[in-house]
């Protein structure tokens, strides 16, 4: 049995279309219903800012601030978290004409947004992710890296450090500065970081595949087979130190080629996550839209279960328009699976009746033009 993380209170200020908003929650799932454009996804996006990064829309901080607001946005949450009860506050402020995001934990400023992962893990699924299997490989890498980040908070820092080192190498090569000592130092760093990223991604695929196989009979969604392609995809039996040596040697050997191309042509930034529908033996990008959605939902639920198993705490799920393309039977099975995870889920939809099978397992909140109203017996 996993311990539960949940949000007990949420307050917003100047966030998207919310001048201000306040919700008191009781730990059950939260269903946000209302017309399109009313602010359902905006509220869910605010919750996603209780994790490191740019939230579920990956928006620029300046775009999140309410139009016409004099300052930045603010988000405050009372959380029953992995380290106990905690108050989390995040928002933006201007410094030297730059918008910066700040974090406070129990009222005290902290240096890194990564500290949010000490208190809760968030997993989301949005309609924008429906094109995951047919879109560019960069989207699938980003998706996989978020999966890794949920169980390995250091992965995000390694990825950003690799990108920074790679940009430095690209700049030196573009300027024709083939100084061997400078390039060797950068390539040493890229080798260590790049191999660590690839190993973490492969480990996530291994763990997720094992759980999917174990739970296959219990899932109402199709089984996905996962594979990483494009970087160290056939060499993962080697020791990490040997992988680093090999990648570092290839970087040194390909300096001329990369200089001509204007970019680094080999590394974890070139990997791709390949997904197949197991029962149909078909690549996900060739499946129907409905099958792709079902595959994605199955992956998200399996990942949530993996996070709960590895951390001992069920994650908070953010599921935007989750019931839109599911029949009644599959919706009921989905809600049962979500509830069995033992955590709190936020779900949105235009039609409340689509969530009827949740019954009293959820609080229902109506959203209209940035205003929130709870059903009777559920104060907002």
mmCIF file of C-alpha atoms in Angstrom, residues 5-376:
data_model
loop_
_atom_site.group_PDB
_atom_site.id
_atom_site.type_symbol
_atom_site.label_atom_id
_atom_site.label_comp_id
_atom_site.label_asym_id
_atom_site.label_seq_id
_atom_site.Cartn_x
_atom_site.Cartn_y
_atom_site.Cartn_z
ATOM 1 C CA UNK A 5 0.293 12.767 -1.585
ATOM 2 C CA UNK A 6 -2.458 15.278 -2.134
ATOM 3 C CA UNK A 7 -3.188 18.978 -2.309
ATOM 4 C CA UNK A 8 -5.407 20.225 0.521
ATOM 5 C CA UNK A 9 -5.550 23.882 -0.475
ATOM 6 C CA UNK A 10 -4.696 25.781 -3.647
ATOM 7 C CA UNK A 11 -4.548 29.549 -4.164
ATOM 8 C CA UNK A 12 -3.765 31.389 -7.396
ATOM 9 C CA UNK A 13 -3.005 35.020 -8.093
ATOM 10 C CA UNK A 14 -2.784 36.608 -11.564
ATOM 11 C CA UNK A 15 -2.354 33.220 -13.226
ATOM 12 C CA UNK A 16 -3.701 33.010 -16.791
ATOM 13 C CA UNK A 17 -7.387 34.056 -16.594
ATOM 14 C CA UNK A 18 -7.519 33.939 -12.777
ATOM 15 C CA UNK A 19 -7.297 37.236 -10.938
ATOM 16 C CA UNK A 20 -7.455 35.172 -7.766
ATOM 17 C CA UNK A 21 -8.845 31.769 -6.876
ATOM 18 C CA UNK A 22 -8.935 29.532 -3.847
ATOM 19 C CA UNK A 23 -9.844 25.874 -3.423
ATOM 20 C CA UNK A 24 -10.076 23.714 -0.323
ATOM 21 C CA UNK A 25 -9.797 20.038 -1.149
ATOM 22 C CA UNK A 26 -10.314 16.924 0.946
ATOM 23 C CA UNK A 27 -7.876 14.505 -0.667
ATOM 24 C CA UNK A 28 -10.300 12.921 -3.110
ATOM 25 C CA UNK A 29 -9.957 13.217 -6.854
ATOM 26 C CA UNK A 30 -10.895 16.585 -8.322
ATOM 27 C CA UNK A 31 -13.097 16.886 -11.417
ATOM 28 C CA UNK A 32 -13.135 20.301 -13.086
ATOM 29 C CA UNK A 33 -16.019 20.808 -15.507
ATOM 30 C CA UNK A 34 -17.052 23.766 -17.612
ATOM 31 C CA UNK A 35 -17.173 25.082 -21.132
ATOM 32 C CA UNK A 36 -14.101 25.338 -23.316
ATOM 33 C CA UNK A 37 -12.044 28.405 -22.431
ATOM 34 C CA UNK A 38 -13.429 28.705 -18.914
ATOM 35 C CA UNK A 39 -10.083 28.043 -17.200
ATOM 36 C CA UNK A 40 -10.098 24.308 -16.423
ATOM 37 C CA UNK A 41 -6.750 23.602 -18.048
ATOM 38 C CA UNK A 42 -5.321 26.842 -16.662
ATOM 39 C CA UNK A 43 -5.993 25.650 -13.111
ATOM 40 C CA UNK A 44 -4.453 22.276 -13.885
ATOM 41 C CA UNK A 45 -1.444 24.043 -15.378
ATOM 42 C CA UNK A 46 -1.047 25.962 -12.122
ATOM 43 C CA UNK A 47 -0.861 22.659 -10.241
ATOM 44 C CA UNK A 48 1.800 21.463 -12.700
ATOM 45 C CA UNK A 49 3.998 24.379 -11.588
ATOM 46 C CA UNK A 50 4.390 22.540 -8.283
ATOM 47 C CA UNK A 51 7.068 20.545 -10.102
ATOM 48 C CA UNK A 52 10.349 21.737 -11.631
ATOM 49 C CA UNK A 53 10.215 22.985 -15.199
ATOM 50 C CA UNK A 54 7.779 24.997 -17.266
ATOM 51 C CA UNK A 55 4.528 23.238 -16.490
ATOM 52 C CA UNK A 56 2.328 21.075 -18.665
ATOM 53 C CA UNK A 57 2.157 23.625 -21.489
ATOM 54 C CA UNK A 58 5.901 24.405 -21.376
ATOM 55 C CA UNK A 59 4.971 28.073 -21.510
ATOM 56 C CA UNK A 60 7.285 31.024 -21.121
ATOM 57 C CA UNK A 61 6.881 32.516 -17.644
ATOM 58 C CA UNK A 62 5.794 35.876 -19.063
ATOM 59 C CA UNK A 63 2.958 34.167 -20.965
ATOM 60 C CA UNK A 64 1.532 32.649 -17.778
ATOM 61 C CA UNK A 65 0.994 35.983 -16.014
ATOM 62 C CA UNK A 66 -2.575 37.269 -16.377
ATOM 63 C CA UNK A 67 -2.900 39.866 -19.118
ATOM 64 C CA UNK A 68 -2.956 43.322 -17.542
ATOM 65 C CA UNK A 69 -1.520 42.192 -14.194
ATOM 66 C CA UNK A 70 0.894 44.647 -12.607
ATOM 67 C CA UNK A 71 3.317 41.998 -11.315
ATOM 68 C CA UNK A 72 3.945 38.279 -11.683
ATOM 69 C CA UNK A 73 1.818 35.244 -10.918
ATOM 70 C CA UNK A 74 1.634 33.396 -7.604
ATOM 71 C CA UNK A 75 0.692 29.830 -6.679
ATOM 72 C CA UNK A 76 0.320 28.615 -3.113
ATOM 73 C CA UNK A 77 -0.491 25.066 -2.031
ATOM 74 C CA UNK A 78 -0.919 23.240 1.244
ATOM 75 C CA UNK A 79 0.269 19.720 0.521
ATOM 76 C CA UNK A 80 0.296 16.408 2.287
ATOM 77 C CA UNK A 81 3.593 15.420 0.760
ATOM 78 C CA UNK A 82 6.340 12.847 0.797
ATOM 79 C CA UNK A 83 8.017 14.657 3.686
ATOM 80 C CA UNK A 84 4.784 15.370 5.563
ATOM 81 C CA UNK A 85 2.600 18.466 5.595
ATOM 82 C CA UNK A 86 4.186 21.385 3.766
ATOM 83 C CA UNK A 87 3.315 24.770 2.322
ATOM 84 C CA UNK A 88 4.660 25.400 -1.167
ATOM 85 C CA UNK A 89 4.672 28.773 -2.856
ATOM 86 C CA UNK A 90 5.977 29.627 -6.300
ATOM 87 C CA UNK A 91 5.665 32.561 -8.646
ATOM 88 C CA UNK A 92 7.549 35.119 -10.670
ATOM 89 C CA UNK A 93 9.333 38.374 -10.089
ATOM 90 C CA UNK A 94 11.371 40.732 -12.248
ATOM 91 C CA UNK A 95 15.114 41.111 -11.774
ATOM 92 C CA UNK A 96 17.196 43.202 -14.172
ATOM 93 C CA UNK A 97 14.374 43.062 -16.745
ATOM 94 C CA UNK A 98 14.353 39.261 -16.542
ATOM 95 C CA UNK A 99 11.395 37.201 -15.336
ATOM 96 C CA UNK A 100 12.536 34.746 -12.664
ATOM 97 C CA UNK A 101 10.619 31.987 -10.957
ATOM 98 C CA UNK A 102 10.975 31.682 -7.187
ATOM 99 C CA UNK A 103 10.077 28.955 -4.696
ATOM 100 C CA UNK A 104 9.294 29.059 -0.994
ATOM 101 C CA UNK A 105 8.894 26.015 1.236
ATOM 102 C CA UNK A 106 7.064 26.708 4.500
ATOM 103 C CA UNK A 107 7.594 30.404 3.857
ATOM 104 C CA UNK A 108 11.376 30.194 3.474
ATOM 105 C CA UNK A 109 13.058 30.794 0.096
ATOM 106 C CA UNK A 110 14.928 27.869 -1.416
ATOM 107 C CA UNK A 111 17.584 27.976 -4.103
ATOM 108 C CA UNK A 112 16.453 25.233 -6.462
ATOM 109 C CA UNK A 113 13.093 24.263 -7.922
ATOM 110 C CA UNK A 114 14.339 20.673 -7.780
ATOM 111 C CA UNK A 115 13.402 20.687 -4.080
ATOM 112 C CA UNK A 116 9.775 20.352 -5.176
ATOM 113 C CA UNK A 117 10.456 16.687 -5.933
ATOM 114 C CA UNK A 118 11.172 16.127 -2.229
ATOM 115 C CA UNK A 119 7.480 16.725 -1.561
ATOM 116 C CA UNK A 120 5.437 15.425 -4.473
ATOM 117 C CA UNK A 121 5.646 13.930 -7.935
ATOM 118 C CA UNK A 122 3.317 15.059 -10.703
ATOM 119 C CA UNK A 123 2.417 13.178 -13.876
ATOM 120 C CA UNK A 124 0.238 14.672 -16.591
ATOM 121 C CA UNK A 125 -1.542 13.795 -19.797
ATOM 122 C CA UNK A 126 -2.924 16.523 -22.068
ATOM 123 C CA UNK A 127 -4.594 16.589 -25.511
ATOM 124 C CA UNK A 128 -1.416 18.190 -26.893
ATOM 125 C CA UNK A 129 0.323 14.864 -26.208
ATOM 126 C CA UNK A 130 -2.041 12.996 -28.557
ATOM 127 C CA UNK A 131 0.438 13.588 -31.390
ATOM 128 C CA UNK A 132 3.322 12.075 -29.409
ATOM 129 C CA UNK A 133 3.725 9.048 -31.683
ATOM 130 C CA UNK A 134 3.423 10.936 -34.974
ATOM 131 C CA UNK A 135 5.293 14.114 -34.033
ATOM 132 C CA UNK A 136 9.023 14.851 -33.983
ATOM 133 C CA UNK A 137 11.455 12.705 -32.011
ATOM 134 C CA UNK A 138 12.231 15.685 -29.751
ATOM 135 C CA UNK A 139 8.732 15.387 -28.248
ATOM 136 C CA UNK A 140 9.230 11.709 -27.476
ATOM 137 C CA UNK A 141 12.621 12.416 -25.881
ATOM 138 C CA UNK A 142 11.032 15.089 -23.728
ATOM 139 C CA UNK A 143 8.238 12.686 -22.770
ATOM 140 C CA UNK A 144 10.729 9.954 -21.838
ATOM 141 C CA UNK A 145 12.868 12.386 -19.854
ATOM 142 C CA UNK A 146 9.845 13.433 -17.798
ATOM 143 C CA UNK A 147 9.212 9.760 -17.039
ATOM 144 C CA UNK A 148 12.815 9.402 -15.872
ATOM 145 C CA UNK A 149 12.663 12.618 -13.861
ATOM 146 C CA UNK A 150 9.794 11.262 -11.768
ATOM 147 C CA UNK A 151 12.028 8.587 -10.258
ATOM 148 C CA UNK A 152 15.447 10.213 -10.791
ATOM 149 C CA UNK A 153 15.263 13.950 -9.987
ATOM 150 C CA UNK A 154 18.913 14.414 -10.974
ATOM 151 C CA UNK A 155 18.163 13.514 -14.593
ATOM 152 C CA UNK A 156 16.944 17.005 -15.451
ATOM 153 C CA UNK A 157 20.149 18.600 -14.219
ATOM 154 C CA UNK A 158 22.262 16.137 -16.210
ATOM 155 C CA UNK A 159 20.259 16.883 -19.352
ATOM 156 C CA UNK A 160 20.589 20.653 -18.998
ATOM 157 C CA UNK A 161 24.321 20.361 -18.242
ATOM 158 C CA UNK A 162 24.800 18.189 -21.343
ATOM 159 C CA UNK A 163 22.979 20.729 -23.516
ATOM 160 C CA UNK A 164 25.136 23.522 -22.117
ATOM 161 C CA UNK A 165 28.361 21.602 -22.780
ATOM 162 C CA UNK A 166 27.229 20.674 -26.281
ATOM 163 C CA UNK A 167 26.444 24.298 -27.123
ATOM 164 C CA UNK A 168 29.938 25.276 -25.984
ATOM 165 C CA UNK A 169 31.489 22.603 -28.207
ATOM 166 C CA UNK A 170 29.344 23.625 -31.176
ATOM 167 C CA UNK A 171 30.357 27.245 -30.721
ATOM 168 C CA UNK A 172 34.079 26.404 -30.606
ATOM 169 C CA UNK A 173 33.796 24.266 -33.731
ATOM 170 C CA UNK A 174 31.772 26.909 -35.573
ATOM 171 C CA UNK A 175 34.434 29.511 -34.788
ATOM 172 C CA UNK A 176 37.191 27.181 -35.989
ATOM 173 C CA UNK A 177 38.770 27.056 -32.538
ATOM 174 C CA UNK A 178 40.020 23.457 -32.511
ATOM 175 C CA UNK A 179 42.003 23.874 -29.319
ATOM 176 C CA UNK A 180 42.540 20.228 -28.243
ATOM 177 C CA UNK A 181 42.624 20.913 -24.504
ATOM 178 C CA UNK A 182 39.413 22.965 -24.495
ATOM 179 C CA UNK A 183 37.550 20.507 -26.699
ATOM 180 C CA UNK A 184 38.814 17.497 -24.768
ATOM 181 C CA UNK A 185 37.575 18.987 -21.499
ATOM 182 C CA UNK A 186 34.123 19.670 -22.946
ATOM 183 C CA UNK A 187 33.937 16.249 -24.594
ATOM 184 C CA UNK A 188 34.878 14.535 -21.337
ATOM 185 C CA UNK A 189 31.938 16.266 -19.699
ATOM 186 C CA UNK A 190 29.600 15.410 -22.589
ATOM 187 C CA UNK A 191 30.646 11.756 -22.473
ATOM 188 C CA UNK A 192 29.950 11.372 -18.756
ATOM 189 C CA UNK A 193 26.626 13.233 -18.908
ATOM 190 C CA UNK A 194 25.465 11.729 -22.198
ATOM 191 C CA UNK A 195 26.075 8.155 -21.139
ATOM 192 C CA UNK A 196 24.393 8.771 -17.768
ATOM 193 C CA UNK A 197 21.333 10.118 -19.605
ATOM 194 C CA UNK A 198 21.218 7.144 -21.966
ATOM 195 C CA UNK A 199 21.611 4.614 -19.137
ATOM 196 C CA UNK A 200 18.824 6.304 -17.130
ATOM 197 C CA UNK A 201 16.508 6.238 -20.137
ATOM 198 C CA UNK A 202 17.240 2.562 -20.800
ATOM 199 C CA UNK A 203 16.640 1.729 -17.154
ATOM 200 C CA UNK A 204 13.269 3.503 -17.242
ATOM 201 C CA UNK A 205 12.255 1.504 -20.307
ATOM 202 C CA UNK A 206 13.350 -1.725 -18.613
ATOM 203 C CA UNK A 207 11.418 -0.977 -15.429
ATOM 204 C CA UNK A 208 8.326 0.211 -17.257
ATOM 205 C CA UNK A 209 8.321 -2.801 -19.575
ATOM 206 C CA UNK A 210 8.583 -5.145 -16.610
ATOM 207 C CA UNK A 211 5.639 -3.516 -14.867
ATOM 208 C CA UNK A 212 3.542 -3.460 -18.055
ATOM 209 C CA UNK A 213 4.145 -7.182 -18.528
ATOM 210 C CA UNK A 214 3.310 -7.897 -14.908
ATOM 211 C CA UNK A 215 0.032 -5.929 -15.006
ATOM 212 C CA UNK A 216 -0.981 -6.809 -18.539
ATOM 213 C CA UNK A 217 -4.017 -8.871 -17.560
ATOM 214 C CA UNK A 218 -5.362 -6.084 -15.326
ATOM 215 C CA UNK A 219 -5.145 -3.239 -17.817
ATOM 216 C CA UNK A 220 -8.118 -2.177 -19.966
ATOM 217 C CA UNK A 221 -5.664 -0.534 -22.366
ATOM 218 C CA UNK A 222 -3.423 -2.053 -25.063
ATOM 219 C CA UNK A 223 0.104 -3.141 -24.209
ATOM 220 C CA UNK A 224 2.936 -0.968 -25.501
ATOM 221 C CA UNK A 225 6.385 -2.291 -26.374
ATOM 222 C CA UNK A 226 9.117 0.312 -25.871
ATOM 223 C CA UNK A 227 12.570 0.682 -27.371
ATOM 224 C CA UNK A 228 15.211 3.406 -27.467
ATOM 225 C CA UNK A 229 16.931 4.007 -30.788
ATOM 226 C CA UNK A 230 19.691 6.289 -32.006
ATOM 227 C CA UNK A 231 22.352 6.453 -29.293
ATOM 228 C CA UNK A 232 23.970 3.542 -27.456
ATOM 229 C CA UNK A 233 20.911 1.475 -28.375
ATOM 230 C CA UNK A 234 22.997 -1.640 -29.071
ATOM 231 C CA UNK A 235 25.842 -1.133 -26.628
ATOM 232 C CA UNK A 236 24.141 -1.058 -23.250
ATOM 233 C CA UNK A 237 25.696 -4.358 -22.158
ATOM 234 C CA UNK A 238 29.035 -2.589 -21.794
ATOM 235 C CA UNK A 239 30.201 -0.978 -18.571
ATOM 236 C CA UNK A 240 29.439 2.724 -18.270
ATOM 237 C CA UNK A 241 33.138 3.641 -18.218
ATOM 238 C CA UNK A 242 33.638 1.850 -21.541
ATOM 239 C CA UNK A 243 30.615 3.596 -23.023
ATOM 240 C CA UNK A 244 32.009 6.946 -21.925
ATOM 241 C CA UNK A 245 35.393 6.178 -23.467
ATOM 242 C CA UNK A 246 33.775 5.172 -26.743
ATOM 243 C CA UNK A 247 31.547 8.236 -26.965
ATOM 244 C CA UNK A 248 34.395 10.579 -26.049
ATOM 245 C CA UNK A 249 36.580 9.026 -28.770
ATOM 246 C CA UNK A 250 33.806 9.412 -31.355
ATOM 247 C CA UNK A 251 33.315 13.063 -30.440
ATOM 248 C CA UNK A 252 37.025 13.731 -30.902
ATOM 249 C CA UNK A 253 37.103 11.845 -34.205
ATOM 250 C CA UNK A 254 34.045 13.634 -35.615
ATOM 251 C CA UNK A 255 35.024 17.224 -34.855
ATOM 252 C CA UNK A 256 35.484 18.043 -38.521
ATOM 253 C CA UNK A 257 32.174 16.480 -39.534
ATOM 254 C CA UNK A 258 30.289 18.247 -36.730
ATOM 255 C CA UNK A 259 31.935 21.568 -37.598
ATOM 256 C CA UNK A 260 30.760 21.193 -41.202
ATOM 257 C CA UNK A 261 27.257 20.262 -40.065
ATOM 258 C CA UNK A 262 27.098 23.115 -37.572
ATOM 259 C CA UNK A 263 25.946 20.794 -34.797
ATOM 260 C CA UNK A 264 26.859 17.655 -32.858
ATOM 261 C CA UNK A 265 25.517 14.712 -34.836
ATOM 262 C CA UNK A 266 25.769 11.979 -32.208
ATOM 263 C CA UNK A 267 24.554 11.900 -28.635
ATOM 264 C CA UNK A 268 21.522 11.470 -26.385
ATOM 265 C CA UNK A 269 19.921 14.480 -28.096
ATOM 266 C CA UNK A 270 19.480 12.264 -31.177
ATOM 267 C CA UNK A 271 17.702 9.349 -29.459
ATOM 268 C CA UNK A 272 14.133 8.367 -30.220
ATOM 269 C CA UNK A 273 11.567 6.427 -28.199
ATOM 270 C CA UNK A 274 9.920 3.789 -30.385
ATOM 271 C CA UNK A 275 6.513 2.429 -29.338
ATOM 272 C CA UNK A 276 4.637 -0.546 -30.782
ATOM 273 C CA UNK A 277 1.140 -1.887 -30.185
ATOM 274 C CA UNK A 278 2.070 -5.385 -29.008
ATOM 275 C CA UNK A 279 -1.133 -7.265 -29.810
ATOM 276 C CA UNK A 280 -1.337 -5.781 -33.308
ATOM 277 C CA UNK A 281 2.445 -5.923 -33.888
ATOM 278 C CA UNK A 282 2.178 -2.421 -35.288
ATOM 279 C CA UNK A 283 4.171 0.776 -34.760
ATOM 280 C CA UNK A 284 2.204 3.278 -32.712
ATOM 281 C CA UNK A 285 2.372 5.939 -35.424
ATOM 282 C CA UNK A 286 0.479 3.597 -37.786
ATOM 283 C CA UNK A 287 -2.314 2.863 -35.303
ATOM 284 C CA UNK A 288 -5.645 4.647 -35.349
ATOM 285 C CA UNK A 289 -6.121 7.846 -33.357
ATOM 286 C CA UNK A 290 -8.184 5.960 -30.779
ATOM 287 C CA UNK A 291 -5.565 3.235 -30.433
ATOM 288 C CA UNK A 292 -2.807 5.811 -30.018
ATOM 289 C CA UNK A 293 -4.793 7.510 -27.248
ATOM 290 C CA UNK A 294 -5.357 4.178 -25.500
ATOM 291 C CA UNK A 295 -1.655 3.296 -25.763
ATOM 292 C CA UNK A 296 -0.706 6.655 -24.270
ATOM 293 C CA UNK A 297 -3.168 6.349 -21.390
ATOM 294 C CA UNK A 298 -1.863 2.869 -20.643
ATOM 295 C CA UNK A 299 1.715 4.167 -20.589
ATOM 296 C CA UNK A 300 0.855 7.037 -18.248
ATOM 297 C CA UNK A 301 -0.993 4.771 -15.821
ATOM 298 C CA UNK A 302 1.828 2.201 -15.836
ATOM 299 C CA UNK A 303 4.336 4.968 -15.181
ATOM 300 C CA UNK A 304 2.248 6.302 -12.293
ATOM 301 C CA UNK A 305 2.180 2.834 -10.773
ATOM 302 C CA UNK A 306 5.948 2.535 -11.223
ATOM 303 C CA UNK A 307 6.530 5.871 -9.474
ATOM 304 C CA UNK A 308 4.309 4.797 -6.596
ATOM 305 C CA UNK A 309 6.142 1.480 -6.295
ATOM 306 C CA UNK A 310 9.625 3.022 -6.366
ATOM 307 C CA UNK A 311 9.004 6.030 -4.117
ATOM 308 C CA UNK A 312 6.386 4.566 -1.803
ATOM 309 C CA UNK A 313 4.093 7.512 -2.586
ATOM 310 C CA UNK A 314 1.360 7.655 -5.188
ATOM 311 C CA UNK A 315 1.906 10.620 -7.554
ATOM 312 C CA UNK A 316 -0.630 13.331 -8.277
ATOM 313 C CA UNK A 317 -2.127 12.880 -11.749
ATOM 314 C CA UNK A 318 -3.193 15.765 -14.006
ATOM 315 C CA UNK A 319 -5.452 14.373 -16.719
ATOM 316 C CA UNK A 320 -6.818 16.969 -19.131
ATOM 317 C CA UNK A 321 -9.895 15.907 -21.152
ATOM 318 C CA UNK A 322 -9.085 12.340 -20.196
ATOM 319 C CA UNK A 323 -12.566 10.902 -20.831
ATOM 320 C CA UNK A 324 -13.258 12.633 -24.141
ATOM 321 C CA UNK A 325 -12.742 9.701 -26.528
ATOM 322 C CA UNK A 326 -13.515 6.722 -24.309
ATOM 323 C CA UNK A 327 -16.724 4.709 -24.202
ATOM 324 C CA UNK A 328 -18.597 4.297 -20.923
ATOM 325 C CA UNK A 329 -17.074 0.935 -20.049
ATOM 326 C CA UNK A 330 -13.503 2.023 -20.657
ATOM 327 C CA UNK A 331 -14.096 5.275 -18.726
ATOM 328 C CA UNK A 332 -15.298 3.297 -15.713
ATOM 329 C CA UNK A 333 -12.276 0.981 -15.957
ATOM 330 C CA UNK A 334 -9.973 3.999 -16.246
ATOM 331 C CA UNK A 335 -11.399 5.637 -13.136
ATOM 332 C CA UNK A 336 -11.105 2.400 -11.177
ATOM 333 C CA UNK A 337 -7.452 2.110 -12.222
ATOM 334 C CA UNK A 338 -6.761 5.733 -11.252
ATOM 335 C CA UNK A 339 -8.425 5.225 -7.889
ATOM 336 C CA UNK A 340 -6.494 2.003 -7.255
ATOM 337 C CA UNK A 341 -3.214 3.927 -7.517
ATOM 338 C CA UNK A 342 -4.086 5.505 -4.175
ATOM 339 C CA UNK A 343 -3.228 9.101 -5.055
ATOM 340 C CA UNK A 344 -5.111 12.228 -6.009
ATOM 341 C CA UNK A 345 -6.040 12.961 -9.619
ATOM 342 C CA UNK A 346 -7.195 16.209 -11.207
ATOM 343 C CA UNK A 347 -9.385 15.648 -14.272
ATOM 344 C CA UNK A 348 -11.108 18.034 -16.658
ATOM 345 C CA UNK A 349 -14.042 17.751 -19.044
ATOM 346 C CA UNK A 350 -16.933 19.697 -20.501
ATOM 347 C CA UNK A 351 -19.563 17.143 -19.484
ATOM 348 C CA UNK A 352 -19.893 16.188 -15.835
ATOM 349 C CA UNK A 353 -21.891 13.070 -16.690
ATOM 350 C CA UNK A 354 -18.800 11.513 -18.277
ATOM 351 C CA UNK A 355 -17.385 11.243 -14.751
ATOM 352 C CA UNK A 356 -20.512 9.793 -13.139
ATOM 353 C CA UNK A 357 -18.906 6.414 -12.421
ATOM 354 C CA UNK A 358 -16.468 8.136 -10.035
ATOM 355 C CA UNK A 359 -19.385 8.739 -7.680
ATOM 356 C CA UNK A 360 -18.334 10.093 -4.292
ATOM 357 C CA UNK A 361 -14.683 9.278 -4.969
ATOM 358 C CA UNK A 362 -14.283 12.782 -6.413
ATOM 359 C CA UNK A 363 -15.044 16.413 -5.660
ATOM 360 C CA UNK A 364 -16.738 18.200 -8.537
ATOM 361 C CA UNK A 365 -15.807 21.813 -9.237
ATOM 362 C CA UNK A 366 -17.491 23.963 -11.866
ATOM 363 C CA UNK A 367 -15.233 26.447 -13.646
ATOM 364 C CA UNK A 368 -16.698 29.490 -15.402
ATOM 365 C CA UNK A 369 -14.663 32.440 -16.658
ATOM 366 C CA UNK A 370 -11.975 31.977 -14.039
ATOM 367 C CA UNK A 371 -14.454 31.519 -11.184
ATOM 368 C CA UNK A 372 -14.729 28.289 -9.196
ATOM 369 C CA UNK A 373 -17.823 26.863 -7.536
ATOM 370 C CA UNK A 374 -17.928 23.543 -5.730
ATOM 371 C CA UNK A 375 -20.878 21.196 -5.534
ATOM 372 C CA UNK A 376 -22.827 21.157 -2.303
#
